[in-house]
Amino acid sequence: MKFTAKGLAARARIVEHAAELIYTHGVHGTSNELLRKASGVSGSQLTHYFPDKENLVLAVIEWQTEKILTLHTGSSFAGFDTIDALRKWAAFYVSYERACQEGCTLGSLAAEIVKADLDVHDRLAADFDRWKDVLRAGLDRMRDSGRLRLDADPARLANLLLAAMQGGMLLAQIERDVTPLRDALTAAIDHVQSFEVAQAPPGPG
Amino acid sequence: MKFTAKGLAARARIVEHAAELIYTHGVHGTSNELLRKASGVSGSQLTHYFPDKENLVLAVIEWQTEKILTLHTGSSFAGFDTIDALRKWAAFYVSYERACQEGCTLGSLAAEIVKADLDVHDRLAADFDRWKDVLRAGLDRMRDSGRLRLDADPARLANLLLAAMQGGMLLAQIERDVTPLRDALTAAIDHVQSFEVAQAPPGPG
């Protein structure tokens, strides 16, 4: 579908408000009525841009993924190729003020609808793969540059990091306390660090 | 509320069918109509035992928690006080045939409704705490008996294990592949094992 510049702006405004409502109330708690009120668009405009909830949820998944990838590939975490960068990444999520209330912007959405009768599964799988690739690529570079030992498995460690983050976020939401997220990420990164090559290895004697 | 023996049996049948439907289709995908058909009870019986969805969801949370605690405190995982027991625990979930489709029976339910307007939050928090306590108590015993070094932090490691399991289950569902769950649990237990005290430590010379 082709939209005018004005149409694209209206569509973007709807997606942004839908993302915020879904993040706060969940997909099932976000009605068309709430979205019309928040975004200021009419019911017919809403239906024009998003004929059904599946279209809207797909657009929100895409929007949240782009935000995550922009953050992860920007300068904040220095390409994820040092242990320090991983610690900064963990600190970012641990200090994120909405972690205990609403959790991960993309993971909480995925967890809510993974069993729902919406055809968004392939999109979610592809987007989580892109996210995990950023972590895995950083670990690959750490190993290739000799910072991590050759027995470090970047794919496995990336799965540990992302699972610890997603599971930690869920437990933090349930407990309304950030400790499980902090503990899980700290321990997961400690594990990555255990593969670090010592900077000044002892000589053979 | 007091029920007769027959009433208790009817209630239990409803909860068991509700648990299965919710596990398969999610809370939002489980209608009263589906539940009446599956359990063979009438609408008025259903309303009698569970006046609203919140009561039903609370009963299902309790039912799933009891199943998890029975499994975890039984003989399957030997009190969680060896690394081998943790490996068996991981293998159980990795080989669980519904892991990639429906995920964790309790975690997937929690993740779906943690933002919903249902007053089940305290119940979920208490139940996850009981679950985590089983893991933490095993790690405590491993440390107290000298199997783990004193710098092992059982509370932190229990958070890592449960987060890796929950996050791994979510990623497995999204990817429809058990690899993220296997990777996350293997690496998390590797990390616990890194605190293991060597069985035959080298002498001082």
mmCIF file of C-alpha atoms in Angstrom:
data_model
loop_
_atom_site.group_PDB
_atom_site.id
_atom_site.type_symbol
_atom_site.label_atom_id
_atom_site.label_comp_id
_atom_site.label_asym_id
_atom_site.label_seq_id
_atom_site.Cartn_x
_atom_site.Cartn_y
_atom_site.Cartn_z
ATOM 1 C CA MET A 1 0.000 0.000 0.000
ATOM 2 C CA LYS A 2 1.315 3.473 -0.910
ATOM 3 C CA PHE A 3 0.719 6.409 1.418
ATOM 4 C CA THR A 4 1.218 10.149 1.006
ATOM 5 C CA ALA A 5 3.693 11.928 3.302
ATOM 6 C CA LYS A 6 0.753 13.021 5.443
ATOM 7 C CA GLY A 7 -0.556 9.474 5.439
ATOM 8 C CA LEU A 8 2.805 8.103 6.506
ATOM 9 C CA ALA A 9 2.942 10.581 9.372
ATOM 10 C CA ALA A 10 -0.542 9.596 10.538
ATOM 11 C CA ARG A 11 0.380 5.919 10.320
ATOM 12 C CA ALA A 12 3.598 6.509 12.295
ATOM 13 C CA ARG A 13 1.653 8.400 14.982
ATOM 14 C CA ILE A 14 -0.765 5.485 15.345
ATOM 15 C CA VAL A 15 2.088 2.965 15.617
ATOM 16 C CA GLU A 16 3.910 5.002 18.230
ATOM 17 C CA HIS A 17 0.813 5.323 20.408
ATOM 18 C CA ALA A 18 -0.078 1.667 19.875
ATOM 19 C CA ALA A 19 3.441 0.646 20.940
ATOM 20 C CA GLU A 20 3.138 2.650 24.156
ATOM 21 C CA LEU A 21 -0.363 1.340 24.955
ATOM 22 C CA ILE A 22 0.622 -2.262 24.228
ATOM 23 C CA TYR A 23 3.778 -1.903 26.311
ATOM 24 C CA THR A 24 1.742 -0.588 29.249
ATOM 25 C CA HIS A 25 -1.470 -2.609 29.045
ATOM 26 C CA GLY A 26 -0.595 -5.554 26.812
ATOM 27 C CA VAL A 27 -2.040 -6.431 23.408
ATOM 28 C CA HIS A 28 -5.310 -7.617 24.931
ATOM 29 C CA GLY A 29 -5.629 -4.491 27.063
ATOM 30 C CA THR A 30 -5.223 -2.185 24.053
ATOM 31 C CA SER A 31 -8.612 -1.511 22.469
ATOM 32 C CA ASN A 32 -9.283 0.507 19.327
ATOM 33 C CA GLU A 33 -11.054 3.009 21.531
ATOM 34 C CA LEU A 34 -7.972 3.565 23.733
ATOM 35 C CA LEU A 35 -5.827 3.901 20.642
ATOM 36 C CA ARG A 36 -8.161 6.400 18.961
ATOM 37 C CA LYS A 37 -8.182 8.541 22.091
ATOM 38 C CA ALA A 38 -4.412 8.407 22.565
ATOM 39 C CA SER A 39 -3.435 9.046 18.945
ATOM 40 C CA GLY A 40 -6.248 11.437 18.063
ATOM 41 C CA VAL A 41 -7.150 9.609 14.856
ATOM 42 C CA SER A 42 -10.663 8.625 13.832
ATOM 43 C CA GLY A 43 -11.960 5.079 13.704
ATOM 44 C CA SER A 44 -12.057 5.172 9.902
ATOM 45 C CA GLN A 45 -8.449 6.394 9.715
ATOM 46 C CA LEU A 46 -7.392 3.616 12.069
ATOM 47 C CA THR A 47 -9.160 1.008 9.946
ATOM 48 C CA HIS A 48 -7.644 2.547 6.805
ATOM 49 C CA TYR A 49 -4.071 2.083 8.028
ATOM 50 C CA PHE A 50 -4.610 -1.058 10.079
ATOM 51 C CA PRO A 51 -7.529 -3.188 8.855
ATOM 52 C CA ASP A 52 -7.131 -5.607 11.779
ATOM 53 C CA LYS A 53 -5.222 -6.118 15.011
ATOM 54 C CA GLU A 54 -2.706 -8.409 13.335
ATOM 55 C CA ASN A 55 -1.524 -5.582 11.047
ATOM 56 C CA LEU A 56 -1.229 -3.273 14.014
ATOM 57 C CA VAL A 57 0.689 -5.794 16.139
ATOM 58 C CA LEU A 58 3.062 -6.506 13.233
ATOM 59 C CA ALA A 59 3.753 -2.785 12.870
ATOM 60 C CA VAL A 60 4.422 -2.468 16.614
ATOM 61 C CA ILE A 61 6.769 -5.491 16.570
ATOM 62 C CA GLU A 62 8.664 -3.838 13.711
ATOM 63 C CA TRP A 63 8.761 -0.498 15.528
ATOM 64 C CA GLN A 64 10.085 -2.015 18.776
ATOM 65 C CA THR A 65 12.641 -4.110 16.877
ATOM 66 C CA GLU A 66 14.012 -1.054 15.072
ATOM 67 C CA LYS A 67 14.372 0.778 18.404
ATOM 68 C CA ILE A 68 16.232 -2.170 19.922
ATOM 69 C CA LEU A 69 18.518 -2.626 16.918
ATOM 70 C CA THR A 70 19.243 1.115 16.738
ATOM 71 C CA LEU A 71 20.223 1.063 20.408
ATOM 72 C CA HIS A 72 22.291 -2.093 20.070
ATOM 73 C CA THR A 73 24.168 -1.114 16.921
ATOM 74 C CA GLY A 74 24.761 2.479 18.041
ATOM 75 C CA SER A 75 27.628 3.746 20.143
ATOM 76 C CA SER A 76 26.122 2.871 23.563
ATOM 77 C CA PHE A 77 27.535 -0.618 23.755
ATOM 78 C CA ALA A 78 30.637 -0.226 21.601
ATOM 79 C CA GLY A 79 29.854 -3.048 19.199
ATOM 80 C CA PHE A 80 29.554 -5.573 22.018
ATOM 81 C CA ASP A 81 33.138 -6.650 21.608
ATOM 82 C CA THR A 82 34.391 -6.205 25.164
ATOM 83 C CA ILE A 83 33.247 -7.525 28.526
ATOM 84 C CA ASP A 84 32.839 -3.891 29.587
ATOM 85 C CA ALA A 85 30.364 -3.356 26.755
ATOM 86 C CA LEU A 86 28.330 -6.312 28.004
ATOM 87 C CA ARG A 87 28.382 -4.887 31.555
ATOM 88 C CA LYS A 88 27.119 -1.546 30.192
ATOM 89 C CA TRP A 89 24.359 -3.359 28.326
ATOM 90 C CA ALA A 90 23.285 -5.137 31.523
ATOM 91 C CA ALA A 91 23.452 -1.895 33.522
ATOM 92 C CA PHE A 92 21.242 -0.194 30.926
ATOM 93 C CA TYR A 93 18.452 -2.739 31.360
ATOM 94 C CA VAL A 94 18.866 -3.064 35.140
ATOM 95 C CA SER A 95 18.506 0.718 35.540
ATOM 96 C CA TYR A 96 15.676 0.960 33.004
ATOM 97 C CA GLU A 97 12.881 2.373 35.105
ATOM 98 C CA ARG A 98 10.122 0.314 33.493
ATOM 99 C CA ALA A 99 11.901 -3.060 33.722
ATOM 100 C CA CYS A 100 9.982 -4.245 36.799
ATOM 101 C CA GLN A 101 6.656 -2.913 35.640
ATOM 102 C CA GLU A 102 6.515 -3.627 31.937
ATOM 103 C CA GLY A 103 9.628 -5.665 31.190
ATOM 104 C CA CYS A 104 11.234 -5.902 27.767
ATOM 105 C CA THR A 105 9.443 -3.923 25.049
ATOM 106 C CA LEU A 106 9.684 -6.759 22.531
ATOM 107 C CA GLY A 107 9.925 -9.814 24.799
ATOM 108 C CA SER A 108 6.844 -8.955 26.845
ATOM 109 C CA LEU A 109 4.821 -8.485 23.652
ATOM 110 C CA ALA A 110 6.104 -11.788 22.250
ATOM 111 C CA ALA A 111 5.362 -13.653 25.478
ATOM 112 C CA GLU A 112 1.809 -12.334 25.594
ATOM 113 C CA ILE A 113 0.876 -13.393 22.074
ATOM 114 C CA VAL A 114 3.093 -16.382 21.305
ATOM 115 C CA LYS A 115 0.076 -18.688 21.809
ATOM 116 C CA ALA A 116 -2.473 -16.320 20.313
ATOM 117 C CA ASP A 117 -4.160 -16.898 16.998
ATOM 118 C CA LEU A 118 -2.237 -14.103 15.249
ATOM 119 C CA ASP A 119 0.004 -14.737 12.267
ATOM 120 C CA VAL A 120 3.021 -12.871 13.651
ATOM 121 C CA HIS A 121 5.230 -15.813 14.562
ATOM 122 C CA ASP A 122 7.668 -15.655 11.621
ATOM 123 C CA ARG A 123 8.107 -11.923 12.106
ATOM 124 C CA LEU A 124 8.936 -12.396 15.815
ATOM 125 C CA ALA A 125 11.370 -15.224 15.081
ATOM 126 C CA ALA A 126 13.193 -13.162 12.433
ATOM 127 C CA ASP A 127 13.380 -10.097 14.691
ATOM 128 C CA PHE A 128 14.719 -11.977 17.726
ATOM 129 C CA ASP A 129 17.268 -13.549 15.409
ATOM 130 C CA ARG A 130 18.453 -10.103 14.297
ATOM 131 C CA TRP A 131 18.763 -9.076 17.940
ATOM 132 C CA LYS A 132 20.696 -12.197 18.881
ATOM 133 C CA ASP A 133 22.955 -11.725 15.856
ATOM 134 C CA VAL A 134 24.197 -8.433 17.290
ATOM 135 C CA LEU A 135 25.269 -10.186 20.493
ATOM 136 C CA ARG A 136 26.701 -13.189 18.677
ATOM 137 C CA ALA A 137 28.683 -11.011 16.231
ATOM 138 C CA GLY A 138 30.286 -9.156 19.154
ATOM 139 C CA LEU A 139 31.243 -12.433 20.826
ATOM 140 C CA ASP A 140 32.598 -13.708 17.502
ATOM 141 C CA ARG A 141 34.839 -10.652 17.239
ATOM 142 C CA MET A 142 35.987 -11.093 20.850
ATOM 143 C CA ARG A 143 37.007 -14.649 20.066
ATOM 144 C CA ASP A 144 38.558 -13.878 16.682
ATOM 145 C CA SER A 145 40.643 -11.084 18.170
ATOM 146 C CA GLY A 146 41.951 -13.392 20.889
ATOM 147 C CA ARG A 147 40.070 -11.765 23.773
ATOM 148 C CA LEU A 148 38.062 -14.933 24.362
ATOM 149 C CA ARG A 149 39.469 -18.447 24.275
ATOM 150 C CA LEU A 150 38.719 -20.600 21.256
ATOM 151 C CA ASP A 151 36.486 -22.910 23.330
ATOM 152 C CA ALA A 152 34.003 -20.052 23.861
ATOM 153 C CA ASP A 153 30.879 -20.760 21.792
ATOM 154 C CA PRO A 154 29.456 -17.406 20.631
ATOM 155 C CA ALA A 155 26.092 -18.879 19.586
ATOM 156 C CA ARG A 156 25.614 -20.577 22.970
ATOM 157 C CA LEU A 157 26.757 -17.523 24.915
ATOM 158 C CA ALA A 158 24.428 -15.263 22.896
ATOM 159 C CA ASN A 159 21.539 -17.585 23.767
ATOM 160 C CA LEU A 160 22.546 -17.425 27.441
ATOM 161 C CA LEU A 161 22.722 -13.620 27.424
ATOM 162 C CA LEU A 162 19.390 -13.096 25.673
ATOM 163 C CA ALA A 163 17.639 -15.807 27.713
ATOM 164 C CA ALA A 164 18.998 -14.376 30.989
ATOM 165 C CA MET A 165 17.774 -10.948 29.925
ATOM 166 C CA GLN A 166 14.303 -12.159 28.894
ATOM 167 C CA GLY A 167 13.839 -14.488 31.852
ATOM 168 C CA GLY A 168 15.277 -11.914 34.247
ATOM 169 C CA MET A 169 12.829 -9.310 32.923
ATOM 170 C CA LEU A 170 9.909 -11.694 33.435
ATOM 171 C CA LEU A 171 10.975 -12.543 37.003
ATOM 172 C CA ALA A 172 11.555 -8.832 37.731
ATOM 173 C CA GLN A 173 8.015 -8.064 36.582
ATOM 174 C CA ILE A 174 6.558 -10.888 38.664
ATOM 175 C CA GLU A 175 8.544 -9.957 41.795
ATOM 176 C CA ARG A 176 8.333 -6.203 41.106
ATOM 177 C CA ASP A 177 12.021 -6.143 41.976
ATOM 178 C CA VAL A 178 14.954 -5.776 39.622
ATOM 179 C CA THR A 179 17.171 -8.223 41.569
ATOM 180 C CA PRO A 180 16.444 -11.315 39.415
ATOM 181 C CA LEU A 181 17.341 -9.369 36.255
ATOM 182 C CA ARG A 182 20.515 -7.960 37.797
ATOM 183 C CA ASP A 183 21.548 -11.364 39.180
ATOM 184 C CA ALA A 184 20.883 -13.231 35.949
ATOM 185 C CA LEU A 185 22.728 -10.736 33.742
ATOM 186 C CA THR A 186 25.647 -10.392 36.152
ATOM 187 C CA ALA A 187 26.094 -14.147 36.389
ATOM 188 C CA ALA A 188 25.648 -14.644 32.623
ATOM 189 C CA ILE A 189 28.337 -12.050 31.865
ATOM 190 C CA ASP A 190 30.581 -13.549 34.590
ATOM 191 C CA HIS A 191 30.284 -16.762 32.613
ATOM 192 C CA VAL A 192 31.284 -15.039 29.352
ATOM 193 C CA GLN A 193 34.181 -13.437 31.212
ATOM 194 C CA SER A 194 35.379 -16.855 32.376
ATOM 195 C CA PHE A 195 36.443 -17.423 28.744
ATOM 196 C CA GLU A 196 38.521 -14.242 28.723
ATOM 197 C CA VAL A 197 42.181 -14.649 27.858
ATOM 198 C CA ALA A 198 44.333 -13.205 30.638
ATOM 199 C CA GLN A 199 46.081 -10.016 29.527
ATOM 200 C CA ALA A 200 49.437 -11.053 30.977
ATOM 201 C CA PRO A 201 49.615 -14.851 30.836
ATOM 202 C CA PRO A 202 52.283 -16.556 32.941
ATOM 203 C CA GLY A 203 55.343 -17.666 31.035
ATOM 204 C CA PRO A 204 56.139 -21.341 30.497
ATOM 205 C CA GLY A 205 58.585 -21.444 33.455
ATOM 206 C CA MET B 1 -16.460 -21.858 50.364
ATOM 207 C CA LYS B 2 -17.153 -25.464 51.436
ATOM 208 C CA PHE B 3 -17.818 -28.125 48.817
ATOM 209 C CA THR B 4 -19.059 -31.695 49.056
ATOM 210 C CA ALA B 5 -16.767 -34.496 47.882
ATOM 211 C CA LYS B 6 -18.692 -34.549 44.606
ATOM 212 C CA GLY B 7 -18.379 -30.781 44.375
ATOM 213 C CA LEU B 8 -14.651 -30.949 44.954
ATOM 214 C CA ALA B 9 -14.293 -33.531 42.211
ATOM 215 C CA ALA B 10 -16.251 -31.355 39.774
ATOM 216 C CA ARG B 11 -14.143 -28.345 40.686
ATOM 217 C CA ALA B 12 -10.915 -30.316 40.224
ATOM 218 C CA ARG B 13 -12.082 -31.519 36.808
ATOM 219 C CA ILE B 14 -12.767 -27.952 35.712
ATOM 220 C CA VAL B 15 -9.335 -26.770 36.910
ATOM 221 C CA GLU B 16 -7.538 -29.596 35.143
ATOM 222 C CA HIS B 17 -9.265 -28.876 31.836
ATOM 223 C CA ALA B 18 -8.789 -25.135 32.271
ATOM 224 C CA ALA B 19 -5.071 -25.680 32.905
ATOM 225 C CA GLU B 20 -4.730 -27.691 29.699
ATOM 226 C CA LEU B 21 -6.728 -25.196 27.613
ATOM 227 C CA ILE B 22 -4.811 -22.219 29.012
ATOM 228 C CA TYR B 23 -1.498 -23.972 28.440
ATOM 229 C CA THR B 24 -2.424 -24.646 24.814
ATOM 230 C CA HIS B 25 -4.333 -21.513 23.813
ATOM 231 C CA GLY B 26 -3.413 -18.959 26.467
ATOM 232 C CA VAL B 27 -5.695 -17.280 28.998
ATOM 233 C CA HIS B 28 -7.247 -15.046 26.357
ATOM 234 C CA GLY B 29 -7.826 -17.971 24.015
ATOM 235 C CA THR B 30 -9.694 -19.977 26.674
ATOM 236 C CA SER B 31 -13.395 -19.137 26.596
ATOM 237 C CA ASN B 32 -16.068 -20.421 28.952
ATOM 238 C CA GLU B 33 -17.564 -22.232 25.979
ATOM 239 C CA LEU B 34 -14.334 -24.143 25.257
ATOM 240 C CA LEU B 35 -14.026 -24.990 28.939
ATOM 241 C CA ARG B 36 -17.619 -26.219 29.235
ATOM 242 C CA LYS B 37 -17.153 -28.449 26.207
ATOM 243 C CA ALA B 38 -13.820 -29.845 27.403
ATOM 244 C CA SER B 39 -14.823 -30.480 31.015
ATOM 245 C CA GLY B 40 -18.439 -31.494 30.389
ATOM 246 C CA VAL B 41 -19.807 -29.177 33.071
ATOM 247 C CA SER B 42 -22.710 -26.806 32.599
ATOM 248 C CA GLY B 43 -22.440 -23.064 32.488
ATOM 249 C CA SER B 44 -24.146 -22.752 35.852
ATOM 250 C CA GLN B 45 -21.770 -25.249 37.456
ATOM 251 C CA LEU B 46 -18.832 -23.334 36.032
ATOM 252 C CA THR B 47 -20.168 -20.065 37.428
ATOM 253 C CA HIS B 48 -20.848 -21.758 40.756
ATOM 254 C CA TYR B 49 -17.240 -22.845 41.231
ATOM 255 C CA PHE B 50 -15.567 -19.947 39.425
ATOM 256 C CA PRO B 51 -17.638 -16.763 39.479
ATOM 257 C CA ASP B 52 -15.125 -14.972 37.227
ATOM 258 C CA LYS B 53 -11.993 -15.551 35.175
ATOM 259 C CA GLU B 54 -9.755 -14.286 37.971
ATOM 260 C CA ASN B 55 -10.865 -17.123 40.275
ATOM 261 C CA LEU B 56 -10.270 -19.623 37.516
ATOM 262 C CA VAL B 57 -6.824 -18.267 36.651
ATOM 263 C CA LEU B 58 -5.835 -18.273 40.327
ATOM 264 C CA ALA B 59 -6.889 -21.913 40.607
ATOM 265 C CA VAL B 60 -4.875 -22.818 37.504
ATOM 266 C CA ILE B 61 -1.804 -20.970 38.817
ATOM 267 C CA GLU B 62 -2.111 -22.949 42.042
ATOM 268 C CA TRP B 63 -2.565 -26.209 40.149
ATOM 269 C CA GLN B 64 0.492 -25.650 37.926
ATOM 270 C CA THR B 65 2.590 -24.560 40.908
ATOM 271 C CA GLU B 66 1.741 -27.720 42.836
ATOM 272 C CA LYS B 67 2.724 -29.845 39.827
ATOM 273 C CA ILE B 68 6.053 -28.006 39.511
ATOM 274 C CA LEU B 69 6.818 -28.226 43.243
ATOM 275 C CA THR B 70 5.865 -31.905 43.371
ATOM 276 C CA LEU B 71 8.253 -32.585 40.485
ATOM 277 C CA HIS B 72 11.035 -30.467 41.957
ATOM 278 C CA THR B 73 10.842 -31.811 45.496
ATOM 279 C CA GLY B 74 10.387 -35.437 44.416
ATOM 280 C CA SER B 75 13.122 -37.916 43.636
ATOM 281 C CA SER B 76 13.688 -36.833 39.998
ATOM 282 C CA PHE B 77 16.298 -34.210 40.742
ATOM 283 C CA ALA B 78 17.742 -35.590 43.970
ATOM 284 C CA GLY B 79 17.187 -32.472 46.053
ATOM 285 C CA PHE B 80 19.153 -30.305 43.618
ATOM 286 C CA ASP B 81 22.318 -30.709 45.610
ATOM 287 C CA THR B 82 24.688 -31.907 42.918
ATOM 288 C CA ILE B 83 25.704 -30.552 39.505
ATOM 289 C CA ASP B 84 24.402 -33.820 38.054
ATOM 290 C CA ALA B 85 20.961 -33.103 39.494
ATOM 291 C CA LEU B 86 20.988 -29.694 37.782
ATOM 292 C CA ARG B 87 21.986 -31.354 34.476
ATOM 293 C CA LYS B 88 19.064 -33.787 34.876
ATOM 294 C CA TRP B 89 16.731 -30.875 35.536
ATOM 295 C CA ALA B 90 17.911 -29.116 32.357
ATOM 296 C CA ALA B 91 17.626 -32.321 30.325
ATOM 297 C CA PHE B 92 14.064 -32.783 31.564
ATOM 298 C CA TYR B 93 12.959 -29.403 30.219
ATOM 299 C CA VAL B 94 15.027 -29.612 27.025
ATOM 300 C CA SER B 95 13.428 -32.957 26.170
ATOM 301 C CA TYR B 96 9.949 -31.830 27.226
ATOM 302 C CA GLU B 97 8.006 -32.243 24.013
ATOM 303 C CA ARG B 98 5.874 -29.134 24.492
ATOM 304 C CA ALA B 99 8.747 -26.767 25.341
ATOM 305 C CA CYS B 100 8.965 -25.218 21.859
ATOM 306 C CA GLN B 101 5.237 -25.050 21.361
ATOM 307 C CA GLU B 102 3.812 -23.984 24.702
ATOM 308 C CA GLY B 103 6.839 -23.250 26.895
ATOM 309 C CA CYS B 104 6.775 -23.359 30.685
ATOM 310 C CA THR B 105 3.370 -24.210 32.172
ATOM 311 C CA LEU B 106 3.615 -21.481 34.814
ATOM 312 C CA GLY B 107 5.982 -19.002 33.143
ATOM 313 C CA SER B 108 4.004 -18.766 29.918
ATOM 314 C CA LEU B 109 0.815 -18.128 31.896
ATOM 315 C CA ALA B 110 2.555 -15.464 33.995
ATOM 316 C CA ALA B 111 4.057 -13.759 30.951
ATOM 317 C CA GLU B 112 0.696 -13.600 29.212
ATOM 318 C CA ILE B 113 -1.137 -11.923 32.071
ATOM 319 C CA VAL B 114 1.512 -9.986 33.989
ATOM 320 C CA LYS B 115 0.165 -6.744 32.466
ATOM 321 C CA ALA B 116 -3.486 -7.770 32.523
ATOM 322 C CA ASP B 117 -6.037 -6.283 34.838
ATOM 323 C CA LEU B 118 -6.311 -9.433 36.968
ATOM 324 C CA ASP B 119 -5.511 -9.454 40.665
ATOM 325 C CA VAL B 120 -3.184 -12.463 40.525
ATOM 326 C CA HIS B 121 0.156 -10.732 40.914
ATOM 327 C CA ASP B 122 0.820 -11.561 44.570
ATOM 328 C CA ARG B 123 -0.072 -15.195 43.973
ATOM 329 C CA LEU B 124 2.373 -15.424 41.041
ATOM 330 C CA ALA B 125 5.148 -13.722 42.992
ATOM 331 C CA ALA B 126 4.704 -16.073 45.965
ATOM 332 C CA ASP B 127 4.622 -19.150 43.735
ATOM 333 C CA PHE B 128 7.722 -18.250 41.748
ATOM 334 C CA ASP B 129 9.426 -17.591 45.070
ATOM 335 C CA ARG B 130 8.584 -21.109 46.258
ATOM 336 C CA TRP B 131 9.992 -22.504 43.009
ATOM 337 C CA LYS B 132 13.176 -20.481 43.283
ATOM 338 C CA ASP B 133 13.550 -21.539 46.916
ATOM 339 C CA VAL B 134 13.883 -25.168 45.849
ATOM 340 C CA LEU B 135 16.807 -24.267 43.586
ATOM 341 C CA ARG B 136 18.380 -21.925 46.133
ATOM 342 C CA ALA B 137 18.103 -24.456 48.950
ATOM 343 C CA GLY B 138 19.932 -27.061 46.840
ATOM 344 C CA LEU B 139 22.709 -24.592 46.040
ATOM 345 C CA ASP B 140 22.895 -23.650 49.746
ATOM 346 C CA ARG B 141 23.415 -27.301 50.638
ATOM 347 C CA MET B 142 26.067 -27.675 47.925
ATOM 348 C CA ARG B 143 27.954 -24.749 49.390
ATOM 349 C CA ASP B 144 27.459 -25.756 53.028
ATOM 350 C CA SER B 145 28.695 -29.274 52.320
ATOM 351 C CA GLY B 146 31.836 -27.931 50.648
ATOM 352 C CA ARG B 147 30.914 -28.932 47.098
ATOM 353 C CA LEU B 148 30.762 -25.302 46.001
ATOM 354 C CA ARG B 149 33.248 -22.624 47.012
ATOM 355 C CA LEU B 150 32.189 -20.076 49.609
ATOM 356 C CA ASP B 151 32.148 -17.274 47.028
ATOM 357 C CA ALA B 152 29.235 -18.979 45.213
ATOM 358 C CA ASP B 153 26.085 -16.904 45.792
ATOM 359 C CA PRO B 154 23.108 -19.317 45.909
ATOM 360 C CA ALA B 155 20.504 -16.548 45.558
ATOM 361 C CA ARG B 156 22.224 -15.115 42.472
ATOM 362 C CA LEU B 157 22.790 -18.535 40.924
ATOM 363 C CA ALA B 158 19.137 -19.518 41.536
ATOM 364 C CA ASN B 159 18.067 -16.335 39.734
ATOM 365 C CA LEU B 160 20.385 -17.205 36.838
ATOM 366 C CA LEU B 161 19.034 -20.764 36.579
ATOM 367 C CA LEU B 162 15.360 -19.774 36.682
ATOM 368 C CA ALA B 163 15.876 -16.792 34.346
ATOM 369 C CA ALA B 164 17.807 -18.934 31.854
ATOM 370 C CA MET B 165 15.018 -21.505 31.957
ATOM 371 C CA GLN B 166 12.220 -18.939 31.532
ATOM 372 C CA GLY B 167 14.019 -16.891 28.896
ATOM 373 C CA GLY B 168 15.193 -20.030 27.114
ATOM 374 C CA MET B 169 11.601 -21.332 27.018
ATOM 375 C CA LEU B 170 10.371 -18.053 25.522
ATOM 376 C CA LEU B 171 13.103 -18.033 22.847
ATOM 377 C CA ALA B 172 12.426 -21.722 22.103
ATOM 378 C CA GLN B 173 8.751 -20.933 21.553
ATOM 379 C CA ILE B 174 9.557 -17.966 19.319
ATOM 380 C CA GLU B 175 12.135 -19.885 17.264
ATOM 381 C CA ARG B 176 10.206 -23.192 17.457
ATOM 382 C CA ASP B 177 13.571 -24.762 18.236
ATOM 383 C CA VAL B 178 14.815 -26.028 21.577
ATOM 384 C CA THR B 179 18.410 -24.825 20.996
ATOM 385 C CA PRO B 180 18.111 -21.512 22.895
ATOM 386 C CA LEU B 181 16.736 -23.359 25.939
ATOM 387 C CA ARG B 182 19.429 -26.032 25.779
ATOM 388 C CA ASP B 183 22.189 -23.448 25.292
ATOM 389 C CA ALA B 184 21.001 -21.175 28.086
ATOM 390 C CA LEU B 185 20.588 -23.979 30.635
ATOM 391 C CA THR B 186 23.874 -25.676 29.673
ATOM 392 C CA ALA B 187 25.808 -22.416 30.013
ATOM 393 C CA ALA B 188 24.032 -21.445 33.251
ATOM 394 C CA ILE B 189 24.888 -24.802 34.827
ATOM 395 C CA ASP B 190 28.460 -24.549 33.475
ATOM 396 C CA HIS B 191 28.638 -21.310 35.427
ATOM 397 C CA VAL B 192 27.389 -22.979 38.625
ATOM 398 C CA GLN B 193 29.918 -25.754 38.043
ATOM 399 C CA SER B 194 32.746 -23.197 37.831
ATOM 400 C CA PHE B 195 32.284 -22.780 41.604
ATOM 401 C CA GLU B 196 32.717 -26.501 42.205
ATOM 402 C CA VAL B 197 35.497 -27.486 44.580
ATOM 403 C CA ALA B 198 37.873 -29.902 42.865
ATOM 404 C CA GLN B 199 37.544 -33.411 44.290
ATOM 405 C CA ALA B 200 41.315 -33.949 44.523
ATOM 406 C CA PRO B 201 42.918 -30.544 45.020
ATOM 407 C CA PRO B 202 46.645 -30.276 44.369
ATOM 408 C CA GLY B 203 48.825 -30.274 47.465
ATOM 409 C CA PRO B 204 50.678 -27.158 48.593
ATOM 410 C CA GLY B 205 53.956 -28.238 46.947
#
